[in-house]
Each structure stands twice: as structure tokens, then as C-alpha cells.
PDB file of C-alpha atoms in Angstrom:
ATOM      1  CA  MET A   1     -23.647 -24.306 -16.669  1.00 77.00           C
ATOM      2  CA  PHE A   2     -21.176 -22.350 -18.789  1.00 82.00           C
ATOM      3  CA  GLU A   3     -22.460 -18.994 -17.452  1.00 86.00           C
ATOM      4  CA  LYS A   4     -22.059 -20.140 -13.850  1.00 87.00           C
ATOM      5  CA  ARG A   5     -18.500 -21.258 -14.549  1.00 90.00           C
ATOM      6  CA  ARG A   6     -17.756 -17.981 -16.318  1.00 87.00           C
ATOM      7  CA  GLU A   7     -19.082 -15.955 -13.365  1.00 86.00           C
ATOM      8  CA  GLY A   8     -16.911 -18.000 -11.002  1.00 88.00           C
ATOM      9  CA  LEU A   9     -13.872 -17.354 -13.168  1.00 88.00           C
ATOM     10  CA  LYS A  10     -14.578 -13.609 -13.257  1.00 86.00           C
ATOM     11  CA  PHE A  11     -14.937 -13.566  -9.471  1.00 87.00           C
ATOM     12  CA  ALA A  12     -11.667 -15.506  -9.008  1.00 90.00           C
ATOM     13  CA  LEU A  13      -9.797 -13.173 -11.365  1.00 88.00           C
ATOM     14  CA  GLY A  14     -11.218 -10.114  -9.597  1.00 87.00           C
ATOM     15  CA  LEU A  15     -10.216 -11.531  -6.239  1.00 89.00           C
ATOM     16  CA  ALA A  16      -6.700 -12.323  -7.513  1.00 91.00           C
ATOM     17  CA  TRP A  17      -6.415  -8.740  -8.846  1.00 89.00           C
ATOM     18  CA  MET A  18      -7.510  -7.350  -5.493  1.00 89.00           C
ATOM     19  CA  ILE A  19      -5.098  -9.508  -3.469  1.00 92.00           C
ATOM     20  CA  PHE A  20      -2.186  -8.669  -5.773  1.00 91.00           C
ATOM     21  CA  ASN A  21      -2.807  -4.926  -5.637  1.00 90.00           C
ATOM     22  CA  LEU A  22      -3.359  -4.865  -1.883  1.00 90.00           C
ATOM     23  CA  SER A  23      -0.145  -6.827  -1.373  1.00 92.00           C
ATOM     24  CA  LEU A  24       1.732  -4.411  -3.615  1.00 90.00           C
ATOM     25  CA  ALA A  25       0.323  -1.355  -1.809  1.00 89.00           C
ATOM     26  CA  ALA A  26       1.110  -2.805   1.620  1.00 90.00           C
ATOM     27  CA  TRP A  27       4.651  -3.670   0.496  1.00 90.00           C
ATOM     28  CA  TRP A  28       5.113  -0.134  -0.840  1.00 89.00           C
ATOM     29  CA  MET A  29       4.028   1.387   2.463  1.00 88.00           C
ATOM     30  CA  ILE A  30       6.146  -0.970   4.609  1.00 89.00           C
ATOM     31  CA  PHE A  31       9.194  -0.514   2.364  1.00 89.00           C
ATOM     32  CA  GLY A  32       8.890   3.262   2.461  1.00 86.00           C
ATOM     33  CA  LEU A  33       8.524   3.325   6.239  1.00 85.00           C
ATOM     34  CA  ARG A  34      11.535   1.036   6.638  1.00 87.00           C
ATOM     35  CA  GLN A  35      13.582   3.305   4.370  1.00 85.00           C
ATOM     36  CA  ILE A  36      12.678   6.355   6.455  1.00 81.00           C
ATOM     37  CA  ASP A  37      13.532   4.449   9.645  1.00 81.00           C
ATOM     38  CA  PHE A  38      16.833   3.226   8.165  1.00 80.00           C
ATOM     39  CA  ILE A  39      17.864   6.716   7.097  1.00 78.00           C
ATOM     40  CA  GLN A  40      16.888   8.112  10.466  1.00 73.00           C
ATOM     41  CA  THR A  41      18.831   5.503  12.464  1.00 76.00           C
ATOM     42  CA  THR A  42      21.936   5.520  10.245  1.00 72.00           C
ATOM     43  CA  SER A  43      22.226   9.298  10.244  1.00 68.00           C
ATOM     44  CA  GLY A  44      23.800   8.996  13.683  1.00 60.00           C
ATOM     45  CA  GLN A  45      23.256  11.188  16.654  1.00 59.00           C
ATOM     46  CA  LEU A  46      21.820  14.428  15.424  1.00 57.00           C
ATOM     47  CA  SER A  47      22.828  17.591  17.146  1.00 58.00           C
ATOM     48  CA  PRO A  48      20.140  19.979  18.387  1.00 59.00           C
ATOM     49  CA  GLY A  49      20.820  22.106  15.324  1.00 62.00           C
ATOM     50  CA  HIS A  50      19.347  19.378  13.121  1.00 65.00           C
ATOM     51  CA  ALA A  51      15.817  19.667  14.496  1.00 64.00           C
ATOM     52  CA  GLY A  52      14.562  20.495  11.002  1.00 69.00           C
ATOM     53  CA  LEU A  53      15.943  17.214   9.666  1.00 72.00           C
ATOM     54  CA  VAL A  54      14.153  15.238  12.383  1.00 72.00           C
ATOM     55  CA  ALA A  55      10.954  17.113  11.570  1.00 77.00           C
ATOM     56  CA  ASP A  56      11.395  16.154   7.897  1.00 80.00           C
ATOM     57  CA  PHE A  57      11.677  12.475   8.846  1.00 78.00           C
ATOM     58  CA  VAL A  58       8.492  12.694  10.894  1.00 81.00           C
ATOM     59  CA  ARG A  59       6.681  14.545   8.094  1.00 85.00           C
ATOM     60  CA  GLN A  60       7.762  11.983   5.485  1.00 84.00           C
ATOM     61  CA  GLN A  61       6.742   9.112   7.732  1.00 85.00           C
ATOM     62  CA  ARG A  62       3.304  10.678   8.252  1.00 88.00           C
ATOM     63  CA  MET A  63       3.021  11.247   4.498  1.00 88.00           C
ATOM     64  CA  LEU A  64       3.791   7.584   3.732  1.00 87.00           C
ATOM     65  CA  VAL A  65       1.278   6.340   6.289  1.00 88.00           C
ATOM     66  CA  SER A  66      -1.507   8.615   5.037  1.00 90.00           C
ATOM     67  CA  GLU A  67      -0.833   7.949   1.338  1.00 89.00           C
ATOM     68  CA  GLY A  68      -0.509   4.216   1.942  1.00 88.00           C
ATOM     69  CA  THR A  69      -3.722   4.094   3.938  1.00 90.00           C
ATOM     70  CA  ILE A  70      -5.646   6.009   1.271  1.00 92.00           C
ATOM     71  CA  LEU A  71      -4.223   3.752  -1.446  1.00 90.00           C
ATOM     72  CA  ILE A  72      -5.159   0.568   0.423  1.00 90.00           C
ATOM     73  CA  VAL A  73      -8.677   1.824   1.215  1.00 92.00           C
ATOM     74  CA  SER A  74      -9.151   2.839  -2.434  1.00 91.00           C
ATOM     75  CA  LEU A  75      -8.001  -0.583  -3.623  1.00 90.00           C
ATOM     76  CA  ILE A  76     -10.368  -2.315  -1.214  1.00 91.00           C
ATOM     77  CA  ALA A  77     -13.279  -0.165  -2.401  1.00 92.00           C
ATOM     78  CA  GLY A  78     -12.404  -0.684  -6.068  1.00 89.00           C
ATOM     79  CA  GLY A  79     -11.892  -4.402  -5.567  1.00 87.00           C
ATOM     80  CA  ALA A  80     -15.158  -4.748  -3.693  1.00 88.00           C
ATOM     81  CA  ALA A  81     -16.985  -2.901  -6.491  1.00 88.00           C
ATOM     82  CA  LEU A  82     -15.296  -5.112  -9.066  1.00 84.00           C
ATOM     83  CA  LEU A  83     -16.330  -8.265  -7.215  1.00 84.00           C
ATOM     84  CA  TYR A  84     -19.872  -6.983  -6.638  1.00 85.00           C
ATOM     85  CA  TYR A  85     -20.560  -5.984 -10.227  1.00 82.00           C
TER      86      TYR A  85
END
């Protein structure tokens, strides 16, 4: 009886860890994308000479999406392994 309860507690703690970390990673990605969008919209109308700046915004946005996706997938895989074992 005690072992079954202990296994349930370990599973619940692992699930709580996974939910917390996934929430944190998703918040990080959303916050970063909103910051890039805010900077881009508040920089005003960019002249054609600022094409490099626009390209930087696009590059940073792509970087945040790819890093955030890899982080979330890694957390799901690690959490699933934690819950399985």
C-alpha cells in the first residue's frame, strides 16, 4: 500500500515539474516574441535604408521560435522519460 502511494506521489511530482517547466518555456517564448514585436512596431516607420534592421527583427523572431520550440520539445521528452521511469 505504501509503495503504491509513493509511486503515485512520484508521478504527481514529475507531472507538476513537467507542467511548471513547460509553462515557463512557453512564457519565455511568448514574452520574447512580444518584445520583438513591440520593438518593431514602436520603432516607427522605417525608411528603405533600414532594411538591415528589419532583417534583424525577422532573424531574432525566427531564432526565438526555433529555440523555444526546441526547448519545449526537450522538456516534453525529458518529462515523459521522468514519468515513464
